[in-house]
Amino acid sequence: MPLKLPNNLPAIEALKEENIFVMDDDRANSQDIRPLRIAILNLMPIKERTEIDLIRLLSNTPLQLDITFMKVPGHESKNTSSDHMKQFYTSFEHLQDQKFDGMIITGAPLEHLAFEDVTYWTWIQTIFDWARTHVTSTMYICWAAQAALYHFYNIPKYPLPQKMFGVFKHHSLDPKAPIFRGFDDVFYMPQSRHSEVRAEDIYKVGELKIMAESWESGVYMVMAREGREIFVTGHSEYAPDTLDSEYRRDLAKGLSINPPVNYYKDNDPKQEVIVRWRSTANLLFANWLNYYVYQPTPFDINKIH
């Protein structure tokens, strides 16, 4: 089934070129279906790219989704045009009385800052708290996962001596959990971060369960409240060329950066990218939507609490 997206969103045409079925408001409103309402708080600098990455994965289920892009009140994006933000994003202040079946909160390039030093930290905390009572299941990605674990459970983040950068082997600690339906025993996911959360801190909190980890990159997924909160440290949504773009960008800035591991053929940046995570990423989002959003959410969305 298609996703219901705002009219004229640039991602629509980009995804149609990939033969991904999406439709705009006008067509969706003609169908007599109760779509799942999904809010996306997109904190990444280049909004359009993240929109395409997430919509690509969300479209791979038989469920109809009504996507709303949310923004932090008062925060101006430096890398996305104000016209795009005005046309396609709605401030949290105008959405706080609404309820959503699912929510995704993305990462942000803020890992070098203490959480309290983030200019919009107070709003982020407000949105986190709001999601607990207004959303059936929320997926927190990368920086958002670290921030939410800190906010709700006082889990600290630790700076890494060098960037965790590449595509790493992971394994599930609870293979029978619905979120891992169809996963292989070992699966690959991209990581791109300068900080980490540690298993020893998480094990001290009874409400938290580590669902998957990597021998190389550490904690990958944590779950709380029976899946109403899912914290993912990596970037399953990344397109094939995203890590390459990050690597070339950092080189151009003169930064000391190693090539992303397990990413290029023979680990040689002069060779092509080997995509190892596409099928697992599709399973991850499909399982989240089916087992943690669609099945537990009430038909009357106002009954979410």
PDB file of C-alpha atoms in Angstrom:
ATOM      1  CA  MET A   1       0.000   0.000   0.000  1.00  0.00           C
ATOM      2  CA  PRO A   2       1.125   3.570  -0.587  1.00  0.00           C
ATOM      3  CA  LEU A   3       2.088   6.340   1.753  1.00  0.00           C
ATOM      4  CA  LYS A   4       0.011   9.478   2.010  1.00  0.00           C
ATOM      5  CA  LEU A   5       2.382  12.418   1.709  1.00  0.00           C
ATOM      6  CA  PRO A   6       2.011  16.187   1.444  1.00  0.00           C
ATOM      7  CA  ASN A   7       1.215  17.427  -2.059  1.00  0.00           C
ATOM      8  CA  ASN A   8       4.330  18.359  -4.074  1.00  0.00           C
ATOM      9  CA  LEU A   9       6.835  16.902  -1.597  1.00  0.00           C
ATOM     10  CA  PRO A  10      10.042  16.485  -3.679  1.00  0.00           C
ATOM     11  CA  ALA A  11      10.556  12.974  -2.302  1.00  0.00           C
ATOM     12  CA  ILE A  12       7.454  11.788  -4.179  1.00  0.00           C
ATOM     13  CA  GLU A  13       8.980  12.171  -7.631  1.00  0.00           C
ATOM     14  CA  ALA A  14      12.360  10.852  -6.494  1.00  0.00           C
ATOM     15  CA  LEU A  15      10.775   7.674  -5.126  1.00  0.00           C
ATOM     16  CA  LYS A  16       8.488   7.173  -8.107  1.00  0.00           C
ATOM     17  CA  GLU A  17      11.654   6.889 -10.179  1.00  0.00           C
ATOM     18  CA  GLU A  18      12.551   3.903  -7.968  1.00  0.00           C
ATOM     19  CA  ASN A  19       9.091   2.390  -8.649  1.00  0.00           C
ATOM     20  CA  ILE A  20       8.079   2.949  -5.029  1.00  0.00           C
ATOM     21  CA  PHE A  21       4.322   3.535  -4.751  1.00  0.00           C
ATOM     22  CA  VAL A  22       3.544   6.805  -2.997  1.00  0.00           C
ATOM     23  CA  MET A  23       0.618   9.169  -3.407  1.00  0.00           C
ATOM     24  CA  ASP A  24      -0.274  12.674  -2.399  1.00  0.00           C
ATOM     25  CA  ASP A  25      -3.102  13.949  -0.193  1.00  0.00           C
ATOM     26  CA  ASP A  26      -5.615  14.351  -3.014  1.00  0.00           C
ATOM     27  CA  ARG A  27      -5.570  10.729  -4.084  1.00  0.00           C
ATOM     28  CA  ALA A  28      -5.291   9.308  -0.564  1.00  0.00           C
ATOM     29  CA  ASN A  29      -8.343  11.204   0.640  1.00  0.00           C
ATOM     30  CA  SER A  30     -10.474   9.410  -1.940  1.00  0.00           C
ATOM     31  CA  GLN A  31      -9.848   6.050  -0.227  1.00  0.00           C
ATOM     32  CA  ASP A  32     -12.056   4.855   2.625  1.00  0.00           C
ATOM     33  CA  ILE A  33      -9.215   3.547   4.813  1.00  0.00           C
ATOM     34  CA  ARG A  34      -8.073   4.454   8.315  1.00  0.00           C
ATOM     35  CA  PRO A  35      -4.367   5.088   7.623  1.00  0.00           C
ATOM     36  CA  LEU A  36      -1.791   4.835  10.359  1.00  0.00           C
ATOM     37  CA  ARG A  37      -0.654   8.298  11.391  1.00  0.00           C
ATOM     38  CA  ILE A  38       3.143   8.512  11.526  1.00  0.00           C
ATOM     39  CA  ALA A  39       4.981  11.613  12.761  1.00  0.00           C
ATOM     40  CA  ILE A  40       8.604  12.145  11.739  1.00  0.00           C
ATOM     41  CA  LEU A  41      10.690  14.600  13.749  1.00  0.00           C
ATOM     42  CA  ASN A  42      13.515  15.096  11.250  1.00  0.00           C
ATOM     43  CA  LEU A  43      16.552  16.569  13.033  1.00  0.00           C
ATOM     44  CA  MET A  44      19.048  15.826  10.266  1.00  0.00           C
ATOM     45  CA  PRO A  45      20.609  18.858   8.535  1.00  0.00           C
ATOM     46  CA  ILE A  46      19.677  17.938   4.951  1.00  0.00           C
ATOM     47  CA  LYS A  47      15.976  17.237   5.380  1.00  0.00           C
ATOM     48  CA  GLU A  48      15.158  16.139   1.841  1.00  0.00           C
ATOM     49  CA  ARG A  49      17.668  13.309   1.861  1.00  0.00           C
ATOM     50  CA  THR A  50      16.395  11.911   5.156  1.00  0.00           C
ATOM     51  CA  GLU A  51      12.798  12.213   3.948  1.00  0.00           C
ATOM     52  CA  ILE A  52      13.586  10.039   0.941  1.00  0.00           C
ATOM     53  CA  ASP A  53      15.541   7.505   3.016  1.00  0.00           C
ATOM     54  CA  LEU A  54      12.744   7.036   5.562  1.00  0.00           C
ATOM     55  CA  ILE A  55       9.865   7.069   3.093  1.00  0.00           C
ATOM     56  CA  ARG A  56      11.632   4.452   0.988  1.00  0.00           C
ATOM     57  CA  LEU A  57      11.576   2.038   3.943  1.00  0.00           C
ATOM     58  CA  LEU A  58       8.147   2.953   5.289  1.00  0.00           C
ATOM     59  CA  SER A  59       6.576   2.236   1.901  1.00  0.00           C
ATOM     60  CA  ASN A  60       7.507  -1.446   1.962  1.00  0.00           C
ATOM     61  CA  THR A  61       4.397  -2.769   3.772  1.00  0.00           C
ATOM     62  CA  PRO A  62       0.718  -3.363   2.897  1.00  0.00           C
ATOM     63  CA  LEU A  63      -0.283  -0.620   5.358  1.00  0.00           C
ATOM     64  CA  GLN A  64      -1.390   2.857   4.337  1.00  0.00           C
ATOM     65  CA  LEU A  65       0.496   5.535   6.245  1.00  0.00           C
ATOM     66  CA  ASP A  66      -0.310   9.199   6.698  1.00  0.00           C
ATOM     67  CA  ILE A  67       3.034  10.949   7.175  1.00  0.00           C
ATOM     68  CA  THR A  68       3.393  14.229   9.079  1.00  0.00           C
ATOM     69  CA  PHE A  69       6.776  15.950   9.218  1.00  0.00           C
ATOM     70  CA  MET A  70       7.331  17.720  12.532  1.00  0.00           C
ATOM     71  CA  LYS A  71       9.814  20.444  13.421  1.00  0.00           C
ATOM     72  CA  VAL A  72      11.121  21.864  16.682  1.00  0.00           C
ATOM     73  CA  PRO A  73       9.470  25.202  17.492  1.00  0.00           C
ATOM     74  CA  GLY A  74      11.690  28.213  16.879  1.00  0.00           C
ATOM     75  CA  HIS A  75      14.565  26.215  15.372  1.00  0.00           C
ATOM     76  CA  GLU A  76      15.657  27.325  11.901  1.00  0.00           C
ATOM     77  CA  SER A  77      17.310  24.781   9.625  1.00  0.00           C
ATOM     78  CA  LYS A  78      20.611  25.991   8.152  1.00  0.00           C
ATOM     79  CA  ASN A  79      20.807  23.393   5.380  1.00  0.00           C
ATOM     80  CA  THR A  80      17.223  23.189   4.137  1.00  0.00           C
ATOM     81  CA  SER A  81      15.346  26.060   2.513  1.00  0.00           C
ATOM     82  CA  SER A  82      12.821  27.977   4.562  1.00  0.00           C
ATOM     83  CA  ASP A  83      10.275  27.445   1.752  1.00  0.00           C
ATOM     84  CA  HIS A  84      10.627  23.669   2.078  1.00  0.00           C
ATOM     85  CA  MET A  85      10.233  23.849   5.855  1.00  0.00           C
ATOM     86  CA  LYS A  86       7.172  26.096   5.635  1.00  0.00           C
ATOM     87  CA  GLN A  87       5.476  23.963   3.015  1.00  0.00           C
ATOM     88  CA  PHE A  88       6.102  20.481   4.368  1.00  0.00           C
ATOM     89  CA  TYR A  89       6.850  20.749   8.111  1.00  0.00           C
ATOM     90  CA  THR A  90       4.530  21.532  11.006  1.00  0.00           C
ATOM     91  CA  SER A  91       5.760  22.894  14.309  1.00  0.00           C
ATOM     92  CA  PHE A  92       5.237  20.692  17.335  1.00  0.00           C
ATOM     93  CA  GLU A  93       3.173  23.465  18.905  1.00  0.00           C
ATOM     94  CA  HIS A  94       0.498  22.878  16.255  1.00  0.00           C
ATOM     95  CA  LEU A  95       0.557  19.076  16.647  1.00  0.00           C
ATOM     96  CA  GLN A  96       0.726  18.624  20.410  1.00  0.00           C
ATOM     97  CA  ASP A  97      -3.044  18.109  20.758  1.00  0.00           C
ATOM     98  CA  GLN A  98      -3.018  15.335  18.141  1.00  0.00           C
ATOM     99  CA  LYS A  99      -2.204  11.639  18.515  1.00  0.00           C
ATOM    100  CA  PHE A 100      -0.162   9.385  16.269  1.00  0.00           C
ATOM    101  CA  ASP A 101       0.125   5.645  15.838  1.00  0.00           C
ATOM    102  CA  GLY A 102       3.881   5.791  15.330  1.00  0.00           C
ATOM    103  CA  MET A 103       6.711   8.285  15.466  1.00  0.00           C
ATOM    104  CA  ILE A 104      10.303   8.395  14.234  1.00  0.00           C
ATOM    105  CA  ILE A 105      12.829  10.808  15.730  1.00  0.00           C
ATOM    106  CA  THR A 106      16.024  10.973  13.717  1.00  0.00           C
ATOM    107  CA  GLY A 107      19.629  11.528  14.632  1.00  0.00           C
ATOM    108  CA  ALA A 108      21.365  14.897  14.568  1.00  0.00           C
ATOM    109  CA  PRO A 109      25.042  15.960  14.339  1.00  0.00           C
ATOM    110  CA  LEU A 110      25.150  16.977  17.998  1.00  0.00           C
ATOM    111  CA  GLU A 111      27.187  14.224  19.614  1.00  0.00           C
ATOM    112  CA  HIS A 112      30.060  16.515  20.618  1.00  0.00           C
ATOM    113  CA  LEU A 113      27.682  18.559  22.777  1.00  0.00           C
ATOM    114  CA  ALA A 114      26.353  17.753  26.209  1.00  0.00           C
ATOM    115  CA  PHE A 115      22.611  17.222  25.878  1.00  0.00           C
ATOM    116  CA  GLU A 116      21.906  20.268  28.031  1.00  0.00           C
ATOM    117  CA  ASP A 117      24.016  22.431  25.677  1.00  0.00           C
ATOM    118  CA  VAL A 118      21.810  21.688  22.665  1.00  0.00           C
ATOM    119  CA  THR A 119      19.944  24.916  21.940  1.00  0.00           C
ATOM    120  CA  TYR A 120      16.569  23.197  21.618  1.00  0.00           C
ATOM    121  CA  TRP A 121      17.090  20.596  24.381  1.00  0.00           C
ATOM    122  CA  THR A 122      14.094  21.824  26.399  1.00  0.00           C
ATOM    123  CA  TRP A 123      11.827  21.352  23.400  1.00  0.00           C
ATOM    124  CA  ILE A 124      13.303  17.907  22.709  1.00  0.00           C
ATOM    125  CA  GLN A 125      12.535  16.868  26.275  1.00  0.00           C
ATOM    126  CA  THR A 126       8.991  18.184  25.897  1.00  0.00           C
ATOM    127  CA  ILE A 127       8.497  16.207  22.677  1.00  0.00           C
ATOM    128  CA  PHE A 128       9.935  13.038  24.237  1.00  0.00           C
ATOM    129  CA  ASP A 129       7.494  13.310  27.149  1.00  0.00           C
ATOM    130  CA  TRP A 130       4.603  14.093  24.818  1.00  0.00           C
ATOM    131  CA  ALA A 131       5.333  10.992  22.706  1.00  0.00           C
ATOM    132  CA  ARG A 132       4.851   8.749  25.713  1.00  0.00           C
ATOM    133  CA  THR A 133       1.170   9.648  25.948  1.00  0.00           C
ATOM    134  CA  HIS A 134       0.350  10.603  22.363  1.00  0.00           C
ATOM    135  CA  VAL A 135       2.104   7.887  20.306  1.00  0.00           C
ATOM    136  CA  THR A 136       1.679   4.103  20.305  1.00  0.00           C
ATOM    137  CA  SER A 137       5.324   3.351  19.431  1.00  0.00           C
ATOM    138  CA  THR A 138       8.286   5.674  18.924  1.00  0.00           C
ATOM    139  CA  MET A 139      11.543   4.747  17.169  1.00  0.00           C
ATOM    140  CA  TYR A 140      14.520   6.856  18.242  1.00  0.00           C
ATOM    141  CA  ILE A 141      17.498   6.797  15.855  1.00  0.00           C
ATOM    142  CA  CYS A 142      21.203   7.454  16.604  1.00  0.00           C
ATOM    143  CA  TRP A 143      21.545  10.771  18.527  1.00  0.00           C
ATOM    144  CA  ALA A 144      17.836  10.717  19.341  1.00  0.00           C
ATOM    145  CA  ALA A 145      18.263   7.221  20.827  1.00  0.00           C
ATOM    146  CA  GLN A 146      21.111   8.417  23.042  1.00  0.00           C
ATOM    147  CA  ALA A 147      19.186  11.553  24.004  1.00  0.00           C
ATOM    148  CA  ALA A 148      16.008   9.669  24.908  1.00  0.00           C
ATOM    149  CA  LEU A 149      17.890   7.046  26.921  1.00  0.00           C
ATOM    150  CA  TYR A 150      19.514   9.893  28.838  1.00  0.00           C
ATOM    151  CA  HIS A 151      16.276  11.815  29.312  1.00  0.00           C
ATOM    152  CA  PHE A 152      14.094   8.911  30.419  1.00  0.00           C
ATOM    153  CA  TYR A 153      16.605   6.569  32.080  1.00  0.00           C
ATOM    154  CA  ASN A 154      19.692   8.673  32.854  1.00  0.00           C
ATOM    155  CA  ILE A 155      21.900   6.557  30.546  1.00  0.00           C
ATOM    156  CA  PRO A 156      25.077   8.573  29.781  1.00  0.00           C
ATOM    157  CA  LYS A 157      26.782   8.816  26.421  1.00  0.00           C
ATOM    158  CA  TYR A 158      30.543   8.487  26.099  1.00  0.00           C
ATOM    159  CA  PRO A 159      32.796  10.089  23.468  1.00  0.00           C
ATOM    160  CA  LEU A 160      34.622   7.648  21.209  1.00  0.00           C
ATOM    161  CA  PRO A 161      38.358   7.991  20.472  1.00  0.00           C
ATOM    162  CA  GLN A 162      37.488   7.823  16.774  1.00  0.00           C
ATOM    163  CA  LYS A 163      34.266   7.821  14.810  1.00  0.00           C
ATOM    164  CA  MET A 164      32.326   4.548  14.707  1.00  0.00           C
ATOM    165  CA  PHE A 165      32.043   4.544  10.945  1.00  0.00           C
ATOM    166  CA  GLY A 166      31.088   1.764   8.598  1.00  0.00           C
ATOM    167  CA  VAL A 167      28.814  -1.248   8.209  1.00  0.00           C
ATOM    168  CA  PHE A 168      29.071  -3.648  11.142  1.00  0.00           C
ATOM    169  CA  LYS A 169      27.927  -7.179  11.932  1.00  0.00           C
ATOM    170  CA  HIS A 170      25.172  -7.349  14.549  1.00  0.00           C
ATOM    171  CA  HIS A 171      23.270 -10.145  16.251  1.00  0.00           C
ATOM    172  CA  SER A 172      20.010 -10.354  18.144  1.00  0.00           C
ATOM    173  CA  LEU A 173      19.880 -11.197  21.847  1.00  0.00           C
ATOM    174  CA  ASP A 174      16.195 -12.138  21.517  1.00  0.00           C
ATOM    175  CA  PRO A 175      15.758 -13.712  18.074  1.00  0.00           C
ATOM    176  CA  LYS A 176      12.094 -14.596  18.728  1.00  0.00           C
ATOM    177  CA  ALA A 177      11.086 -10.971  19.307  1.00  0.00           C
ATOM    178  CA  PRO A 178       8.721  -9.737  16.564  1.00  0.00           C
ATOM    179  CA  ILE A 179      11.069  -6.877  15.640  1.00  0.00           C
ATOM    180  CA  PHE A 180      13.526  -9.516  14.331  1.00  0.00           C
ATOM    181  CA  ARG A 181      11.095 -11.606  12.269  1.00  0.00           C
ATOM    182  CA  GLY A 182      12.931 -12.720   9.148  1.00  0.00           C
ATOM    183  CA  PHE A 183      16.347 -11.515  10.314  1.00  0.00           C
ATOM    184  CA  ASP A 184      19.422 -13.636   9.708  1.00  0.00           C
ATOM    185  CA  ASP A 185      21.517 -14.761  12.687  1.00  0.00           C
ATOM    186  CA  VAL A 186      24.060 -12.100  11.764  1.00  0.00           C
ATOM    187  CA  PHE A 187      22.948  -8.902  10.066  1.00  0.00           C
ATOM    188  CA  TYR A 188      24.692  -5.746   8.906  1.00  0.00           C
ATOM    189  CA  MET A 189      23.812  -2.148   9.727  1.00  0.00           C
ATOM    190  CA  PRO A 190      25.556   1.181   9.117  1.00  0.00           C
ATOM    191  CA  GLN A 191      26.944   3.142  12.055  1.00  0.00           C
ATOM    192  CA  SER A 192      28.115   6.744  11.927  1.00  0.00           C
ATOM    193  CA  ARG A 193      28.627   8.327  15.346  1.00  0.00           C
ATOM    194  CA  HIS A 194      31.167   9.910  17.651  1.00  0.00           C
ATOM    195  CA  SER A 195      29.697   8.648  20.924  1.00  0.00           C
ATOM    196  CA  GLU A 196      28.167   5.531  22.413  1.00  0.00           C
ATOM    197  CA  VAL A 197      25.951   4.155  25.143  1.00  0.00           C
ATOM    198  CA  ARG A 198      27.302   1.192  27.076  1.00  0.00           C
ATOM    199  CA  ALA A 199      25.697  -2.104  27.928  1.00  0.00           C
ATOM    200  CA  GLU A 200      26.798  -2.026  31.566  1.00  0.00           C
ATOM    201  CA  ASP A 201      24.782   1.154  32.161  1.00  0.00           C
ATOM    202  CA  ILE A 202      21.704  -0.214  30.409  1.00  0.00           C
ATOM    203  CA  TYR A 203      21.736  -3.511  32.324  1.00  0.00           C
ATOM    204  CA  LYS A 204      21.339  -1.529  35.550  1.00  0.00           C
ATOM    205  CA  VAL A 205      17.927  -0.255  34.465  1.00  0.00           C
ATOM    206  CA  GLY A 206      15.221  -2.885  34.822  1.00  0.00           C
ATOM    207  CA  GLU A 207      12.845  -1.217  32.362  1.00  0.00           C
ATOM    208  CA  LEU A 208      15.383  -1.484  29.536  1.00  0.00           C
ATOM    209  CA  LYS A 209      16.251  -4.531  27.448  1.00  0.00           C
ATOM    210  CA  ILE A 210      19.147  -4.760  25.013  1.00  0.00           C
ATOM    211  CA  MET A 211      17.702  -6.426  21.926  1.00  0.00           C
ATOM    212  CA  ALA A 212      20.734  -6.510  19.622  1.00  0.00           C
ATOM    213  CA  GLU A 213      24.409  -5.639  19.681  1.00  0.00           C
ATOM    214  CA  SER A 214      27.643  -5.856  17.733  1.00  0.00           C
ATOM    215  CA  TRP A 215      30.955  -7.289  18.858  1.00  0.00           C
ATOM    216  CA  GLU A 216      32.587  -4.358  17.080  1.00  0.00           C
ATOM    217  CA  SER A 217      30.268  -1.378  17.520  1.00  0.00           C
ATOM    218  CA  GLY A 218      28.493  -2.227  20.776  1.00  0.00           C
ATOM    219  CA  VAL A 219      24.832  -1.727  21.646  1.00  0.00           C
ATOM    220  CA  TYR A 220      22.576  -1.574  18.587  1.00  0.00           C
ATOM    221  CA  MET A 221      18.973  -1.757  19.810  1.00  0.00           C
ATOM    222  CA  VAL A 222      17.314  -1.206  23.178  1.00  0.00           C
ATOM    223  CA  MET A 223      13.613  -1.622  23.892  1.00  0.00           C
ATOM    224  CA  ALA A 224      11.372  -0.309  26.668  1.00  0.00           C
ATOM    225  CA  ARG A 225       7.687  -0.389  27.574  1.00  0.00           C
ATOM    226  CA  GLU A 226       7.068  -3.540  25.481  1.00  0.00           C
ATOM    227  CA  GLY A 227       8.096  -1.810  22.283  1.00  0.00           C
ATOM    228  CA  ARG A 228       6.449   1.550  22.816  1.00  0.00           C
ATOM    229  CA  GLU A 229      10.026   2.870  22.838  1.00  0.00           C
ATOM    230  CA  ILE A 230      12.667   1.455  20.512  1.00  0.00           C
ATOM    231  CA  PHE A 231      16.158   2.950  20.568  1.00  0.00           C
ATOM    232  CA  VAL A 232      18.376   2.235  17.538  1.00  0.00           C
ATOM    233  CA  THR A 233      21.992   3.423  17.569  1.00  0.00           C
ATOM    234  CA  GLY A 234      22.667   2.850  13.881  1.00  0.00           C
ATOM    235  CA  HIS A 235      21.346   4.105  10.564  1.00  0.00           C
ATOM    236  CA  SER A 236      19.373   1.358   8.852  1.00  0.00           C
ATOM    237  CA  GLU A 237      17.700   4.060   6.759  1.00  0.00           C
ATOM    238  CA  TYR A 238      20.929   5.131   5.046  1.00  0.00           C
ATOM    239  CA  ALA A 239      21.001   5.055   1.248  1.00  0.00           C
ATOM    240  CA  PRO A 240      23.869   3.170  -0.429  1.00  0.00           C
ATOM    241  CA  ASP A 241      25.952   6.317  -0.973  1.00  0.00           C
ATOM    242  CA  THR A 242      25.401   8.082   2.374  1.00  0.00           C
ATOM    243  CA  LEU A 243      28.529   6.856   4.146  1.00  0.00           C
ATOM    244  CA  ASP A 244      30.570   7.641   1.051  1.00  0.00           C
ATOM    245  CA  SER A 245      29.183  11.194   1.005  1.00  0.00           C
ATOM    246  CA  GLU A 246      30.050  11.633   4.677  1.00  0.00           C
ATOM    247  CA  TYR A 247      33.558  10.308   4.099  1.00  0.00           C
ATOM    248  CA  ARG A 248      34.223  12.609   1.099  1.00  0.00           C
ATOM    249  CA  ARG A 249      32.756  15.576   2.992  1.00  0.00           C
ATOM    250  CA  ASP A 250      35.045  15.044   5.982  1.00  0.00           C
ATOM    251  CA  LEU A 251      38.082  14.595   3.747  1.00  0.00           C
ATOM    252  CA  ALA A 252      37.250  17.868   1.991  1.00  0.00           C
ATOM    253  CA  LYS A 253      37.145  19.579   5.370  1.00  0.00           C
ATOM    254  CA  GLY A 254      40.626  18.289   6.147  1.00  0.00           C
ATOM    255  CA  LEU A 255      39.395  16.114   9.006  1.00  0.00           C
ATOM    256  CA  SER A 256      41.249  13.007  10.096  1.00  0.00           C
ATOM    257  CA  ILE A 257      38.840  10.269   9.074  1.00  0.00           C
ATOM    258  CA  ASN A 258      39.312   6.611   8.230  1.00  0.00           C
ATOM    259  CA  PRO A 259      37.263   5.097   5.401  1.00  0.00           C
ATOM    260  CA  PRO A 260      34.035   3.433   6.561  1.00  0.00           C
ATOM    261  CA  VAL A 261      34.776  -0.236   7.275  1.00  0.00           C
ATOM    262  CA  ASN A 262      33.051  -3.165   5.519  1.00  0.00           C
ATOM    263  CA  TYR A 263      31.588  -0.716   3.021  1.00  0.00           C
ATOM    264  CA  TYR A 264      33.705  -0.460  -0.103  1.00  0.00           C
ATOM    265  CA  LYS A 265      34.719  -3.529  -2.066  1.00  0.00           C
ATOM    266  CA  ASP A 266      37.951  -4.822  -0.495  1.00  0.00           C
ATOM    267  CA  ASN A 267      37.736  -1.838   1.928  1.00  0.00           C
ATOM    268  CA  ASP A 268      39.132   0.314  -0.868  1.00  0.00           C
ATOM    269  CA  PRO A 269      37.477   3.763  -1.219  1.00  0.00           C
ATOM    270  CA  LYS A 270      38.395   3.769  -4.895  1.00  0.00           C
ATOM    271  CA  GLN A 271      36.107   0.802  -5.498  1.00  0.00           C
ATOM    272  CA  GLU A 272      32.329   0.472  -5.459  1.00  0.00           C
ATOM    273  CA  VAL A 273      30.078   0.306  -2.419  1.00  0.00           C
ATOM    274  CA  ILE A 274      28.775  -3.115  -1.354  1.00  0.00           C
ATOM    275  CA  VAL A 275      25.274  -2.751   0.134  1.00  0.00           C
ATOM    276  CA  ARG A 276      24.850  -5.304   2.936  1.00  0.00           C
ATOM    277  CA  TRP A 277      21.940  -3.853   4.927  1.00  0.00           C
ATOM    278  CA  ARG A 278      19.089  -3.125   2.492  1.00  0.00           C
ATOM    279  CA  SER A 279      16.958  -6.236   3.126  1.00  0.00           C
ATOM    280  CA  THR A 280      17.425  -6.073   6.899  1.00  0.00           C
ATOM    281  CA  ALA A 281      16.489  -2.394   6.951  1.00  0.00           C
ATOM    282  CA  ASN A 282      13.258  -3.143   5.110  1.00  0.00           C
ATOM    283  CA  LEU A 283      12.455  -5.921   7.578  1.00  0.00           C
ATOM    284  CA  LEU A 284      13.185  -3.666  10.548  1.00  0.00           C
ATOM    285  CA  PHE A 285      10.721  -0.973   9.500  1.00  0.00           C
ATOM    286  CA  ALA A 286       8.089  -3.450   8.287  1.00  0.00           C
ATOM    287  CA  ASN A 287       8.233  -5.359  11.582  1.00  0.00           C
ATOM    288  CA  TRP A 288       8.062  -2.157  13.604  1.00  0.00           C
ATOM    289  CA  LEU A 289       5.012  -0.946  11.691  1.00  0.00           C
ATOM    290  CA  ASN A 290       3.217  -4.277  11.829  1.00  0.00           C
ATOM    291  CA  TYR A 291       3.963  -5.587  15.329  1.00  0.00           C
ATOM    292  CA  TYR A 292       4.572  -2.430  17.365  1.00  0.00           C
ATOM    293  CA  VAL A 293       2.386   0.162  15.614  1.00  0.00           C
ATOM    294  CA  TYR A 294      -0.454  -1.415  13.631  1.00  0.00           C
ATOM    295  CA  GLN A 295      -1.359  -4.372  15.869  1.00  0.00           C
ATOM    296  CA  PRO A 296      -1.365  -2.629  19.282  1.00  0.00           C
ATOM    297  CA  THR A 297      -2.730   0.773  18.235  1.00  0.00           C
ATOM    298  CA  PRO A 298      -6.466   1.367  18.862  1.00  0.00           C
ATOM    299  CA  PHE A 299      -8.783   1.935  15.927  1.00  0.00           C
ATOM    300  CA  ASP A 300      -9.951   5.105  17.667  1.00  0.00           C
ATOM    301  CA  ILE A 301      -6.685   7.018  17.655  1.00  0.00           C
ATOM    302  CA  ASN A 302      -7.904   9.266  20.460  1.00  0.00           C
ATOM    303  CA  LYS A 303      -7.696   6.287  22.825  1.00  0.00           C
ATOM    304  CA  ILE A 304      -3.902   6.253  22.671  1.00  0.00           C
ATOM    305  CA  HIS A 305      -2.508   7.051  26.102  1.00  0.00           C
TER     306      HIS A 305
END
